[in-house]
PDB file of C-alpha atoms in Angstrom:
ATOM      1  CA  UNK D   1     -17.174   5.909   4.780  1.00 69.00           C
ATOM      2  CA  UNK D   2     -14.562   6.125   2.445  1.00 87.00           C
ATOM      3  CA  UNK D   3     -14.942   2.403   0.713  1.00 93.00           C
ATOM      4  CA  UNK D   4     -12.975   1.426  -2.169  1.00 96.00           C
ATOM      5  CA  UNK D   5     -14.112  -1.550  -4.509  1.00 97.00           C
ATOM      6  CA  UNK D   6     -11.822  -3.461  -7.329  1.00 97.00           C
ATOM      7  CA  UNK D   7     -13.725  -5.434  -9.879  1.00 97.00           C
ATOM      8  CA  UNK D   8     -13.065  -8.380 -10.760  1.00 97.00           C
ATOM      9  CA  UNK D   9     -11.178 -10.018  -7.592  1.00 97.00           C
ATOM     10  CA  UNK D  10      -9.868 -12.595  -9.291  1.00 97.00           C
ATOM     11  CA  UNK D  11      -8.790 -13.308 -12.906  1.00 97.00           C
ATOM     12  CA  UNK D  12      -7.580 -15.698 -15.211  1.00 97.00           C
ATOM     13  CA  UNK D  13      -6.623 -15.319 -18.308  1.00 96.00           C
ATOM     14  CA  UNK D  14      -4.626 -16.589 -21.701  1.00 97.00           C
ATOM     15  CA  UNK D  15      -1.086 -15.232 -22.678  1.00 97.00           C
ATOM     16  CA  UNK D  16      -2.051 -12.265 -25.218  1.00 97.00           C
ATOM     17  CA  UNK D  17      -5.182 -11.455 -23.786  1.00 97.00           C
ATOM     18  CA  UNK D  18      -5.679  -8.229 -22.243  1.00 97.00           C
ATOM     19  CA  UNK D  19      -7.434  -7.665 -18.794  1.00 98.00           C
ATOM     20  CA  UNK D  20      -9.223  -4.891 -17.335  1.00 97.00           C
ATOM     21  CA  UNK D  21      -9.462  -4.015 -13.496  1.00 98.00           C
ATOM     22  CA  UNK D  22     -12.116  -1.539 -12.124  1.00 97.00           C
ATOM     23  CA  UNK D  23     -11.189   0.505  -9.391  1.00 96.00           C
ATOM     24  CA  UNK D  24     -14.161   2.606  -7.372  1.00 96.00           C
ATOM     25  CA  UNK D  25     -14.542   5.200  -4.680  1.00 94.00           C
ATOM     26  CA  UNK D  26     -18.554   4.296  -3.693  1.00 94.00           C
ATOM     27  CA  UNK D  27     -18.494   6.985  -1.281  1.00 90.00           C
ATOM     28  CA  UNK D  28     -16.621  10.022  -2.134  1.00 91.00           C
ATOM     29  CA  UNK D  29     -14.794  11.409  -4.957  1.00 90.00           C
ATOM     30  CA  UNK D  30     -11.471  10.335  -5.708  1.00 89.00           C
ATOM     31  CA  UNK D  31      -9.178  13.040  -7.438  1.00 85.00           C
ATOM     32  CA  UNK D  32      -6.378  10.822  -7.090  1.00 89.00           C
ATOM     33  CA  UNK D  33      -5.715   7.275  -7.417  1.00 93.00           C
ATOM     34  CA  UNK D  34      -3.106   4.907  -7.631  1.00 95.00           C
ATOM     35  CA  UNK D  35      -1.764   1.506  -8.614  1.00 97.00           C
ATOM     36  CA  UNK D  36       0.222  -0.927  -6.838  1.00 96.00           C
ATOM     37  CA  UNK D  37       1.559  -3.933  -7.798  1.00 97.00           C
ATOM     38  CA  UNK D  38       2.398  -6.882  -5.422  1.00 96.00           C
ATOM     39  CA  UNK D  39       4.219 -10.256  -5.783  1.00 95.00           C
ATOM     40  CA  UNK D  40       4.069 -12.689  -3.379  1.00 92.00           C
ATOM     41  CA  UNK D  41       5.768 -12.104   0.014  1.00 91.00           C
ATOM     42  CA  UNK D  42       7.095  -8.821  -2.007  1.00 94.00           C
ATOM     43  CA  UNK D  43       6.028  -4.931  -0.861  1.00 95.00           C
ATOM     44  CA  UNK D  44       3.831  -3.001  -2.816  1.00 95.00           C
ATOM     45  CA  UNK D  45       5.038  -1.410  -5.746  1.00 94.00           C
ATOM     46  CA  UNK D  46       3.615   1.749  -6.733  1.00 93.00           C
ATOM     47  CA  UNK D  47       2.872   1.904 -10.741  1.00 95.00           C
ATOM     48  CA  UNK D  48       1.005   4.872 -11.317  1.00 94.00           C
ATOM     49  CA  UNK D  49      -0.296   7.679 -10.565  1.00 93.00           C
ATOM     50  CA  UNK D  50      -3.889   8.624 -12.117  1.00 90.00           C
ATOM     51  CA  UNK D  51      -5.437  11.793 -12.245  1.00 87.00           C
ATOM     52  CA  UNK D  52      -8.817  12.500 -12.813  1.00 84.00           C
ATOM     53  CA  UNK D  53      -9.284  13.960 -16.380  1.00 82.00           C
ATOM     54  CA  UNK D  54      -5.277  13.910 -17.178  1.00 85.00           C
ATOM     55  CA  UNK D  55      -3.070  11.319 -18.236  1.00 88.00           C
ATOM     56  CA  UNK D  56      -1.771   9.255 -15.703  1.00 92.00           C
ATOM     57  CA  UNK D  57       2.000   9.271 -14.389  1.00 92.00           C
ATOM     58  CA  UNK D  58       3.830   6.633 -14.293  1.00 95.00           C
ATOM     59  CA  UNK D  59       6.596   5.232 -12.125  1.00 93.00           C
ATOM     60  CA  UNK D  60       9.974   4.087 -13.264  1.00 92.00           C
ATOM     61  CA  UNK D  61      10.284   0.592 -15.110  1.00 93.00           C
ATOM     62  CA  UNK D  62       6.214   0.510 -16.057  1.00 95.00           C
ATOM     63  CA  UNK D  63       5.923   0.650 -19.066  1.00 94.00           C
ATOM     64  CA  UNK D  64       2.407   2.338 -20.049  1.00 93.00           C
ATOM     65  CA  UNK D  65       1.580   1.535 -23.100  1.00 95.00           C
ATOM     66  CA  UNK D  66       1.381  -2.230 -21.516  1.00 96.00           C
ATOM     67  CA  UNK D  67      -0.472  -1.031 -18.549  1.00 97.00           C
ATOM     68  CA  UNK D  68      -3.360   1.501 -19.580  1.00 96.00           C
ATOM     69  CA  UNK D  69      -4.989   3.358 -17.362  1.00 94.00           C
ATOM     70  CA  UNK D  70      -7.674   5.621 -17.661  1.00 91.00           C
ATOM     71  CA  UNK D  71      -9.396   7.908 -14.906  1.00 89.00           C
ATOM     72  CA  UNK D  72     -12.697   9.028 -16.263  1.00 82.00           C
ATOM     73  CA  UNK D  73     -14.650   9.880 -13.443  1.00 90.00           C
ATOM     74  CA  UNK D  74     -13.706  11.158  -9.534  1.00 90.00           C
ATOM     75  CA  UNK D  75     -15.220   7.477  -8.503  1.00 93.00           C
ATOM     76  CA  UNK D  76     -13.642   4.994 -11.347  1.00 94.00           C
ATOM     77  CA  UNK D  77     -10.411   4.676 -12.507  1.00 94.00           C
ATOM     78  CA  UNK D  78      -9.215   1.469 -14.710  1.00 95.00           C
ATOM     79  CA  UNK D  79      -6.360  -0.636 -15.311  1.00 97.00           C
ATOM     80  CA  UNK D  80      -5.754  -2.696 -18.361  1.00 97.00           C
ATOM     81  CA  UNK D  81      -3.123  -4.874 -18.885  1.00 98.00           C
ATOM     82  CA  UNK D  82      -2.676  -5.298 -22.343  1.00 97.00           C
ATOM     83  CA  UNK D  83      -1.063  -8.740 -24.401  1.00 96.00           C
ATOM     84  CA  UNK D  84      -1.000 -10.199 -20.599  1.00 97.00           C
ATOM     85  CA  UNK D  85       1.972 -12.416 -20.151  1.00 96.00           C
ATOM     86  CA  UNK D  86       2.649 -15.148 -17.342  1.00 97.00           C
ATOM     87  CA  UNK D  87       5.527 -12.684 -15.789  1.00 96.00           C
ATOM     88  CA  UNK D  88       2.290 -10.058 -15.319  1.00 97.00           C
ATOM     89  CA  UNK D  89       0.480 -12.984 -12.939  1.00 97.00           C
ATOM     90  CA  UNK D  90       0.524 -10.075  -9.994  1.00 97.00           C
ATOM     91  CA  UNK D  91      -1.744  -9.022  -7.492  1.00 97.00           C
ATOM     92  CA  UNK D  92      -3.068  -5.366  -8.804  1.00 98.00           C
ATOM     93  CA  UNK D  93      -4.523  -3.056  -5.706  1.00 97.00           C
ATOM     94  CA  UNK D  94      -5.765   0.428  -6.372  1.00 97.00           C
ATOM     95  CA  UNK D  95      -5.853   3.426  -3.837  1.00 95.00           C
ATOM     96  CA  UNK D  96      -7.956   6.301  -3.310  1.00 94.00           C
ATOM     97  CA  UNK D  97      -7.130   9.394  -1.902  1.00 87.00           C
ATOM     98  CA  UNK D  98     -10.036  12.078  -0.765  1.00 82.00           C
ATOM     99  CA  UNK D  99      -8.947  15.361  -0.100  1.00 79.00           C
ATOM    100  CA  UNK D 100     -10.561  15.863   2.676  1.00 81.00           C
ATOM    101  CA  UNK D 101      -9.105  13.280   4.579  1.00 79.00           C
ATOM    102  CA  UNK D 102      -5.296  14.560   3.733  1.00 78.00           C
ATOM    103  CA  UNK D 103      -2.986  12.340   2.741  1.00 79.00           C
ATOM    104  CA  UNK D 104      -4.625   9.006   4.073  1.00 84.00           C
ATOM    105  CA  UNK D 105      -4.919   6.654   1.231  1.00 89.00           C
ATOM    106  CA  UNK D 106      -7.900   3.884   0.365  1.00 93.00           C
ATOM    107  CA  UNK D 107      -6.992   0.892  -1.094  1.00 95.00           C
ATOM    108  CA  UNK D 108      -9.128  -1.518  -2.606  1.00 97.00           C
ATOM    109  CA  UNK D 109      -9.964  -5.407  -1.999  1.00 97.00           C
ATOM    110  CA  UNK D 110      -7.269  -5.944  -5.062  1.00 97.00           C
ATOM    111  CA  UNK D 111      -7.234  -8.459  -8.148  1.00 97.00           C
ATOM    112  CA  UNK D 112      -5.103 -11.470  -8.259  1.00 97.00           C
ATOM    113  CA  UNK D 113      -4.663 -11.828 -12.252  1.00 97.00           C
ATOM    114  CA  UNK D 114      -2.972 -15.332 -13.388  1.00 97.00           C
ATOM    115  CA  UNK D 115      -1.887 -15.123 -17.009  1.00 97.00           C
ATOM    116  CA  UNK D 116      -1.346 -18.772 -17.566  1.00 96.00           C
TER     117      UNK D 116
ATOM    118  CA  UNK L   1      14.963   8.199  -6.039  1.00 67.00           C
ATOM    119  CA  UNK L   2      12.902   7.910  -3.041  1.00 78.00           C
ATOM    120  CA  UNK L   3      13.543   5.101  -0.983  1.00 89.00           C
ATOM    121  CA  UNK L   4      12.254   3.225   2.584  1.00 96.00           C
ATOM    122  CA  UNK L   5      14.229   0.715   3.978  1.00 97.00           C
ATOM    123  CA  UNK L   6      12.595  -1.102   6.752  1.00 98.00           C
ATOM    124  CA  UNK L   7      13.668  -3.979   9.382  1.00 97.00           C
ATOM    125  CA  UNK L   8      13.711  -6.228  10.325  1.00 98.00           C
ATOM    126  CA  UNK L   9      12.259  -8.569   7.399  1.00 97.00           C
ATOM    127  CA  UNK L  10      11.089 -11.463   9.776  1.00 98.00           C
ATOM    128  CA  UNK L  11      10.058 -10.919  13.750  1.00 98.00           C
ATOM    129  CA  UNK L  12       9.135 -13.918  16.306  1.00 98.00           C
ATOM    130  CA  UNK L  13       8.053 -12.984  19.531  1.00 98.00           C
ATOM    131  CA  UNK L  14       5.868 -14.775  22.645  1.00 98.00           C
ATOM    132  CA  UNK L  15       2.925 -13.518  23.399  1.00 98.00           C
ATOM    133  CA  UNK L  16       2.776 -10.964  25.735  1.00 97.00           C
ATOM    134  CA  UNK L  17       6.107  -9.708  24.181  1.00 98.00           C
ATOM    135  CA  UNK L  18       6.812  -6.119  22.717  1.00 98.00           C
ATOM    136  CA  UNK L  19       7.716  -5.890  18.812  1.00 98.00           C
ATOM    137  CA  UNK L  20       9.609  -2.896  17.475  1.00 98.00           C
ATOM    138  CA  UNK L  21       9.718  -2.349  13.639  1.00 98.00           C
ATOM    139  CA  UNK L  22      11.951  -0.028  12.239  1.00 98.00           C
ATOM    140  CA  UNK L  23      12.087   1.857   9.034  1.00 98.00           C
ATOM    141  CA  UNK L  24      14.664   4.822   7.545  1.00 97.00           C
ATOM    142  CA  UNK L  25      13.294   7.035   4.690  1.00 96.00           C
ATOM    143  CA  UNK L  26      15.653   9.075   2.237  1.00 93.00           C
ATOM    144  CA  UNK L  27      13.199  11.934   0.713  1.00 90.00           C
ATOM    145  CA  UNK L  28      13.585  14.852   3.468  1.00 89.00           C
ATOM    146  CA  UNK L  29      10.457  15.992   1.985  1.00 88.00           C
ATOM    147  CA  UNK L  30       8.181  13.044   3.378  1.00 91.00           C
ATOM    148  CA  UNK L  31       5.514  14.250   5.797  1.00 90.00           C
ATOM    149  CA  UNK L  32       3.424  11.426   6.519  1.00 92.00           C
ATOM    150  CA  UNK L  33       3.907   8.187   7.590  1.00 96.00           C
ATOM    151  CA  UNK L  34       1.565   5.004   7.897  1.00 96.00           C
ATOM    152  CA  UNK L  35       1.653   1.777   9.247  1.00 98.00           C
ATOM    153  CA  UNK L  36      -0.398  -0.846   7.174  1.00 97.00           C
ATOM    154  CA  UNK L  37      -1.022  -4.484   8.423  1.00 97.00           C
ATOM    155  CA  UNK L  38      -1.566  -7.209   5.776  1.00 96.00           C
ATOM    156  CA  UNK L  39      -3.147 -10.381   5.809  1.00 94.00           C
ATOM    157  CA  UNK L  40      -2.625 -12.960   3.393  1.00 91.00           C
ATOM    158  CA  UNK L  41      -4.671 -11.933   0.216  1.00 90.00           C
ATOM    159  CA  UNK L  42      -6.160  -9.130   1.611  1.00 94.00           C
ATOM    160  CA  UNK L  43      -5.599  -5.375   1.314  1.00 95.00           C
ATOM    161  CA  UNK L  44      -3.169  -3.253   3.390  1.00 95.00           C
ATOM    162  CA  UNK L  45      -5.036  -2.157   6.619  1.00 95.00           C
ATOM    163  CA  UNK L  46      -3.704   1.496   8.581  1.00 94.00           C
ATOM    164  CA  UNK L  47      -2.974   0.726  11.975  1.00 96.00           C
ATOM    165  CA  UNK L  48      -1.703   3.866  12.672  1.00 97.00           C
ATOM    166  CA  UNK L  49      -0.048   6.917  11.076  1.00 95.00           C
ATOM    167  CA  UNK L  50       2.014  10.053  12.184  1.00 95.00           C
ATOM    168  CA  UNK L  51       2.785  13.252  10.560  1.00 91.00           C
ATOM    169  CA  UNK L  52       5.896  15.328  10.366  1.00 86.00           C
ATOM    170  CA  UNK L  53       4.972  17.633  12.477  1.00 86.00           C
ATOM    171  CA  UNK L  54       4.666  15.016  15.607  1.00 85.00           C
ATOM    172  CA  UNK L  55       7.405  13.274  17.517  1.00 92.00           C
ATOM    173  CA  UNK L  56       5.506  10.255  18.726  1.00 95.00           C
ATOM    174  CA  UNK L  57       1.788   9.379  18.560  1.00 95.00           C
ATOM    175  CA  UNK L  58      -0.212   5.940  20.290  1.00 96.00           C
ATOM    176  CA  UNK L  59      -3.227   4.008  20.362  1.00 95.00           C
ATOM    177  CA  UNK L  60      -3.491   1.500  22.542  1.00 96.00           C
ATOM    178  CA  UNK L  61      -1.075  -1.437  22.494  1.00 97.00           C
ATOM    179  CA  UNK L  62       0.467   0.135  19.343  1.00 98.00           C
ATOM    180  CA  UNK L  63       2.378   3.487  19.099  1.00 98.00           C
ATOM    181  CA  UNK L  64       4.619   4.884  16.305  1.00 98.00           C
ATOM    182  CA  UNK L  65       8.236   7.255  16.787  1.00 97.00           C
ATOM    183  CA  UNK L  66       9.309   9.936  14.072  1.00 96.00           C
ATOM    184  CA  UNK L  67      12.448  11.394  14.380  1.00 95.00           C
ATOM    185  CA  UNK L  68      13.013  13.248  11.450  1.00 93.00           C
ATOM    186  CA  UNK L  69      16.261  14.680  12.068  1.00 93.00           C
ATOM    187  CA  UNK L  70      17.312  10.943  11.603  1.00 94.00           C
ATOM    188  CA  UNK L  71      15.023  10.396   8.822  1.00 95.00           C
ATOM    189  CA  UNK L  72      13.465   6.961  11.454  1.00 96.00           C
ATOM    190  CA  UNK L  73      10.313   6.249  12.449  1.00 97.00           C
ATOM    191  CA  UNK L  74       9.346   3.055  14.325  1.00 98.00           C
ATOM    192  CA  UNK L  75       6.223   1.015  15.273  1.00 98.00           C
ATOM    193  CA  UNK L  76       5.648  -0.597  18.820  1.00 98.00           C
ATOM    194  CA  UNK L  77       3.470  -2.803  19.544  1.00 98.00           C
ATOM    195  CA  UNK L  78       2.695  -4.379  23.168  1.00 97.00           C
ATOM    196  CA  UNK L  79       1.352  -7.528  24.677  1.00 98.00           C
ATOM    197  CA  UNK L  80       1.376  -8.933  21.394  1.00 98.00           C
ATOM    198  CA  UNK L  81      -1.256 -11.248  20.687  1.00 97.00           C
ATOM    199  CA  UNK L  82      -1.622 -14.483  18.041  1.00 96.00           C
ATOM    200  CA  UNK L  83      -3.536 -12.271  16.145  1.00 96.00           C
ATOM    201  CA  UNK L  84      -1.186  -9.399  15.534  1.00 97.00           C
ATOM    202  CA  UNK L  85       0.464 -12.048  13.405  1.00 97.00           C
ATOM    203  CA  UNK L  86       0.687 -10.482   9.981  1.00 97.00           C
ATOM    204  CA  UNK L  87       3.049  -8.422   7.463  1.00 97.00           C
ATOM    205  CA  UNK L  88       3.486  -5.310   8.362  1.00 98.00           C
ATOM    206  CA  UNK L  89       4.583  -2.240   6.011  1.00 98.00           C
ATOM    207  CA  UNK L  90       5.864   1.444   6.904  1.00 98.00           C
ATOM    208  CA  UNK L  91       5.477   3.947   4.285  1.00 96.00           C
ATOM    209  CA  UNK L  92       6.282   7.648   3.387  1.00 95.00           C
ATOM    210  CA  UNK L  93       4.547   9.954   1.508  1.00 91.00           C
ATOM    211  CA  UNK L  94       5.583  13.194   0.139  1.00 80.00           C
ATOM    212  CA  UNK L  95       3.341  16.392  -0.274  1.00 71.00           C
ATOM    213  CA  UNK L  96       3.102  14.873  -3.994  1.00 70.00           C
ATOM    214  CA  UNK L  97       0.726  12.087  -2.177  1.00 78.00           C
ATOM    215  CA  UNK L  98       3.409   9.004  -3.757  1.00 83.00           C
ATOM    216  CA  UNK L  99       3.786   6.608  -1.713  1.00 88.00           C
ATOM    217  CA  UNK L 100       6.590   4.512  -1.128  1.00 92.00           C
ATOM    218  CA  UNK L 101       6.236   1.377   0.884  1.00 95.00           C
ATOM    219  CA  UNK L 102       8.917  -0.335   2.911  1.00 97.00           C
ATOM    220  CA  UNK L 103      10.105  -3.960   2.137  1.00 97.00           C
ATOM    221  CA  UNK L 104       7.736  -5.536   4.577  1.00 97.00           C
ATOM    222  CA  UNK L 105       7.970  -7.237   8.194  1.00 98.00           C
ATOM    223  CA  UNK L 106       6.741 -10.703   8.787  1.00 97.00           C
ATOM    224  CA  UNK L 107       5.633 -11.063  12.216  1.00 98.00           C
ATOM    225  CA  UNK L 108       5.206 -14.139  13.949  1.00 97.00           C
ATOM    226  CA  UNK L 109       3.483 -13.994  17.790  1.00 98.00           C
ATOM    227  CA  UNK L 110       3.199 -17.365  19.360  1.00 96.00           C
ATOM    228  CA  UNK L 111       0.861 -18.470  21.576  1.00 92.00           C
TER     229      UNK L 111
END
């Protein structure tokens, strides 16, 4: 139990272009996800935290009208990464947190997204 | 603002050898602490986790120390094999559910 999915894995896309990650709880409801961003050999940088039916909250230094993010559903939140640029070539990974588990966090597969 | 600082950033052992990874948080109101491993590519796995509330907690070759007084907790992890060879993160979360990740530990266990 308690499986996270990202769609796609891996993306690659033009400078301008904007890019859409799928995050998914198959296999309980999420009421809180969240989004991490990771450079190579770097930590994992939290960049939002998204709320089912509310807007999302967002760290320090992200700026969100760049990264979108909507939480329709307990089971799908999305990222989208809007006028992509090469400095937003990242690897995105999304977490899911079920309540009955506490504070334990889910994270998904992730998305490598090149912005060449 | 919150903060985890966590060392060291690169670890060689032998096989067979203990590692200890340590890690200092700043937000007094952190109560619970994982341990992710991280392969190349792949998403963070928990090894193991502790909450405030507990001093020390183990499974298997790996355990994990909390002293919150000192705002440390540490992982252990004996007779290290080849395949324990990974990055390792601590983390803290507060009752908010944010988590803040340490810096990372590189760990290297040759055969």
């Amino acid at each position: 139990g308690a499986v996270v999915s990202q769609h796609p894995s891996r993306v690659i896309c033009k400078s301008g272009t904007s890019v859409k990650i799928e995050c998914r709880s198959l296999d309980f409801q999420a009421t809180t996800m969240f989004w991490y961003r990771q450079f190579p050999k770097q930590s994992l940088m939290l960049m939002a935290t998204s709320n089912e039916g509310s807007k999302a909250t967002y760290e320090q230094g992200v700026e969100k009208d760049k990264f979108l993010i909507n939480h329709a559903s307990l089971t799908l939140s999305t990222l989208t990464v809007t006028s992509a640029h090469p400095e937003d070539s990242s690897f995105y990974i999304c977490s899911a947190r079920e309540p009955a588990r506490g504070n334990e966090q889910f994270f998904g597969p992730g998305t490598r997204l090149t912005v060449l | 603002g919150e903060n985890v600082e966590q060392h060291p950033s690169t670890l060689s052992v032998q096989e067979g050898d203990s590692a200890v990874i340590k890690c200092t948080y700043s937000d007094s109101a952190s109560n619970y602490f994982p341990w992710y491993k991280q392969e190349l590519g792949k998403r963070p796995q928990l090894i193991i986790d502790i909450r405030s509330n507990v001093g020390e907690k183990k499974d298997q070759r790996i355990a994990v120390t909390l002293n919150k007084t000192a705002k440390h907790f540490s992982l252990h992890i004996t007779e290290t094999q080849p395949e324990d060879s990974a990055v390792y993160f601590c983390a803290s979360i507060t009752g908010g559910f944010k988590t803040i990740f340490g810096a990372g530990t590189r760990l290297f266990v040759k055969a």
